[in-house]
């Protein structure tokens, strides 16, 4: 069993790749941090090796009393360690200084944390281009983005491990962080400050894409929700936009104008459901609508108690909101 | 008193408090148990489920959040009233029982209270009713919030006097010339 | 018989001319004597004058709440003057039977006085020829009681208008009704508001050029505000101008020439909002409309944008919180000036606009003067929409000034409210430097008499949820007395010199209108029920009378059938601030009544509920 431990550790570490990795180096800050980490790793490994070599040498060549040569060696050793530590500190300071200092280019995203989901608003100098969505972030590759962070209830923390460091969302305060995603890809952000029962299920998907794709996505996001087509979708539309759903959720272009829950205008185009809790598909959607308190216990969506045919209709309509 | 006896007594006291703090996010009774309003029509027999809400701190706090989200506070403020009547005083136009309040929320009232039937679930209405009662100290003190939120920096609701100051009677006409 | 007619007519005509001449000489004489007696240090070289053509006023009568189209609230009767006003006594009173805020102005046409009560908007016609002033007829329009629940600030009615044998009234649930003034019979009835969306009507309609102009209330409920022009004869809607949305809905066409570039552009009523927010964007019209018959233009202000939480609506939020000039026949907009772009504090622009002709920098200009809720006294060229000056007349921390080059109001960044964090010490508070209660202007003194407020507030944004027919605010607010500790102020403002001539501090907020008379007396009421007369030139208190309840009405003056001058005022506390007493609310909640009750927690010590008309006259 004892022999298996390093193996288990390796297994655990092997989980750290892909969409939510601290050393993913998919953003400017992330890259700098990964480089710094690598420098620390190499330097400390070298010194670890030197210490071990010294230890072996000392054991093999041990003798009584001190020797001037050894004393000189020790002095040199202390000097080398001091200089190296100072070098690491300076490297760390430089990286820290450069983090969150990317030139601001104009793209600003405002994120408000709620228990337990993310309200996302892309702002623009032209207010009619303001895009509101939730639980997802699309970012253009290579462009610094200023993320303004607010909280509607308790302290949350914004963290896209692959791209940048953390920044807290504090009620009554406005924080910000500038992040520069560099590699196109799909990533995952996770709330990094314990914020209540469903803290672990407060995540969102981050899509880093070329600027042209990003602009296309923004333009599509501004469109009102698709009109229902099939009779089933129409029945779902009638329920969603007039009943309990509409009291809390907003669907642009429909009478559903609630503002206290995630925006559903293009719900089905998102990758996940319930703030990164489940992948987006019909099965999960149906399970969520039917009994959100079993899907994510404690979240603020009530159990409505839909009849089976109502549930079918509602899910069919929600699925059409691409 | 022996120490095991003392310990079990203490445990009993602690457990007694647990009901007030229990949280059941699915709402109780469960929605599938059918409409709750049938009993509300009969004031002589109060709905037995009402007590689950107004004697539970979690439900009252959920009601407090809904009170903001559903714009109740837009008319009733934090109990003092404005567009709608005050809820923190001792006057009840349409009855003070949990069932009466749920009726008011569900069906509205002729002098302006809108109907939330089909807009809120039954459980949410009961939560709201429990919070509304807490505004005028009609729930046990132990489950009321001991602090006030936001700008309502008056006395905490646990310390508040349920009787507001009385309005004076209109003054007699009097004239004076300077 | 046929030959004797012309002679009779001639005789009558000559008699009338002589009588008019004599009356004119008497009035002029008394007025001059009064002026001489009351001479004080405040004299001006150049006087502002009532706009030519807009000040016409039926002699000794009161047809519309503002008295005339220029909104001067000036009575040319001078029997009651600074010398004898101290002898004023109640001539008669009338109980309306309702106990909400009595904000309306009585009207006097011929020998009949017309009154309208707050909800349920009952109309009474009083026969002034008989000593008991009996009710000739009354009319109950039976508005929908549900409308009471969506009226933001008490169920008030700000008055009616009279023209050509008909009375035009509104009901709280949004019906415009024309009544035969002689019989009280309904001539037509047109609904113009939908209470399920939160729309109500509290403003006094204005009748001009064959049209009845009516707006709506509900800026606190996410209403999309609009002004309607109804045909005076049939009640059919002739045009309807929204305050938000695409240009065709706002009636913006080729004749729209706003003075400032920020108001120029296509469909700004959509583009200056995020997404579809303009559909619940407010901009209601619940205040006053002035009319310039020479320019054929009407002037009115739009209310705050919805919701109050400004973080939910980035952009300028056009065309809310601004002043529109429109052609009265077509409704087409001529110019627009936004007093509060991206309003942060509920600073509507609905206050009265007084049309004056006055010298500005040495040249005579056609202007409109508005004591704005922002706390600035705006002087605007009413032909072009250019702001000629904007000077603060109330305590101010929220703004630092108005940039006359761009027209934009300048914010103090320290007082910009935020979500989740309380911003303290914002002056003026949400009701502004002055709320709806209208000022009066005297062409004899050239001064504007402004009953206003001295309130500040703490404000925090909480995020708004839109549910049709419920409030759309997203704000918690708490108001209190401004610097100096007093809450109301009567300011006599000299529009030419751009400074106050005199000021009177009042303990309680001033929520009543003002009246200026040719006898150089200014009348106004206070929330504790005092009806006061002050010297128009010095502000010296000449007379006061304690009525049964707080005064939030609009005083008027008329000549009765017996030839005497009367002053009439409603007493009956209510409205936004007075609702604390009339609605029986609980001032222990500092956020109650959108925060205003915290400013008057002591109101119940000074006044109870009431609803009574008081009419005063000099003893015979």
mmCIF file of C-alpha atoms in Angstrom, chain A residues 110 121 123 126-130 150-151 171-174 224 246-248 250-254 257-260, chain C residues 270-276 279-280 310-316 418-421 463-468 472:
data_model
loop_
_atom_site.group_PDB
_atom_site.id
_atom_site.type_symbol
_atom_site.label_atom_id
_atom_site.label_comp_id
_atom_site.label_asym_id
_atom_site.label_seq_id
_atom_site.Cartn_x
_atom_site.Cartn_y
_atom_site.Cartn_z
ATOM 1 C CA UNK A 110 -19.227 43.225 -15.837
ATOM 2 C CA UNK A 121 -22.889 41.901 -18.967
ATOM 3 C CA UNK A 123 -20.730 46.794 -21.877
ATOM 4 C CA UNK A 126 -23.108 52.359 -27.420
ATOM 5 C CA UNK A 127 -25.592 51.273 -24.732
ATOM 6 C CA UNK A 128 -27.810 49.456 -27.236
ATOM 7 C CA UNK A 129 -24.916 47.021 -27.810
ATOM 8 C CA UNK A 130 -24.962 45.968 -24.154
ATOM 9 C CA UNK A 150 -19.558 42.863 -8.120
ATOM 10 C CA UNK A 151 -21.561 40.737 -5.782
ATOM 11 C CA UNK A 171 -20.777 43.057 -1.824
ATOM 12 C CA UNK A 172 -20.837 46.846 -1.924
ATOM 13 C CA UNK A 173 -17.486 47.092 -3.693
ATOM 14 C CA UNK A 174 -16.445 47.117 -7.296
ATOM 15 C CA UNK A 224 -34.072 38.509 -29.398
ATOM 16 C CA UNK A 246 -41.227 34.814 -16.253
ATOM 17 C CA UNK A 247 -41.323 36.286 -12.740
ATOM 18 C CA UNK A 248 -37.586 35.681 -12.313
ATOM 19 C CA UNK A 250 -35.607 37.288 -18.717
ATOM 20 C CA UNK A 251 -36.034 36.133 -22.318
ATOM 21 C CA UNK A 252 -35.407 39.055 -24.653
ATOM 22 C CA UNK A 253 -38.225 39.730 -27.093
ATOM 23 C CA UNK A 254 -40.852 37.984 -24.976
ATOM 24 C CA UNK A 257 -38.865 40.160 -18.093
ATOM 25 C CA UNK A 258 -37.688 38.910 -14.691
ATOM 26 C CA UNK A 259 -34.274 40.148 -13.661
ATOM 27 C CA UNK A 260 -33.408 38.142 -10.549
ATOM 28 C CA UNK C 270 -33.957 52.995 -28.606
ATOM 29 C CA UNK C 271 -30.198 53.361 -29.042
ATOM 30 C CA UNK C 272 -29.568 55.121 -25.762
ATOM 31 C CA UNK C 273 -30.903 52.096 -23.839
ATOM 32 C CA UNK C 274 -29.583 48.577 -23.347
ATOM 33 C CA UNK C 275 -31.589 45.901 -25.163
ATOM 34 C CA UNK C 276 -35.319 46.383 -24.816
ATOM 35 C CA UNK C 279 -40.092 49.338 -23.308
ATOM 36 C CA UNK C 280 -40.202 49.755 -19.526
ATOM 37 C CA UNK C 310 -29.376 53.463 -12.991
ATOM 38 C CA UNK C 311 -26.866 50.600 -13.264
ATOM 39 C CA UNK C 312 -29.601 48.549 -14.957
ATOM 40 C CA UNK C 313 -29.895 51.046 -17.809
ATOM 41 C CA UNK C 314 -26.513 52.283 -19.068
ATOM 42 C CA UNK C 315 -26.828 55.105 -21.598
ATOM 43 C CA UNK C 316 -28.570 58.465 -21.746
ATOM 44 C CA UNK C 418 -23.824 52.282 -6.391
ATOM 45 C CA UNK C 419 -25.288 48.859 -5.983
ATOM 46 C CA UNK C 420 -24.933 47.350 -2.558
ATOM 47 C CA UNK C 421 -23.162 50.379 -1.100
ATOM 48 C CA UNK C 463 -31.268 45.789 -8.559
ATOM 49 C CA UNK C 464 -34.774 45.878 -10.022
ATOM 50 C CA UNK C 465 -37.080 43.101 -11.179
ATOM 51 C CA UNK C 466 -39.737 43.894 -13.776
ATOM 52 C CA UNK C 467 -43.145 42.358 -13.116
ATOM 53 C CA UNK C 468 -45.863 44.139 -15.063
ATOM 54 C CA UNK C 472 -39.806 48.899 -10.910
#
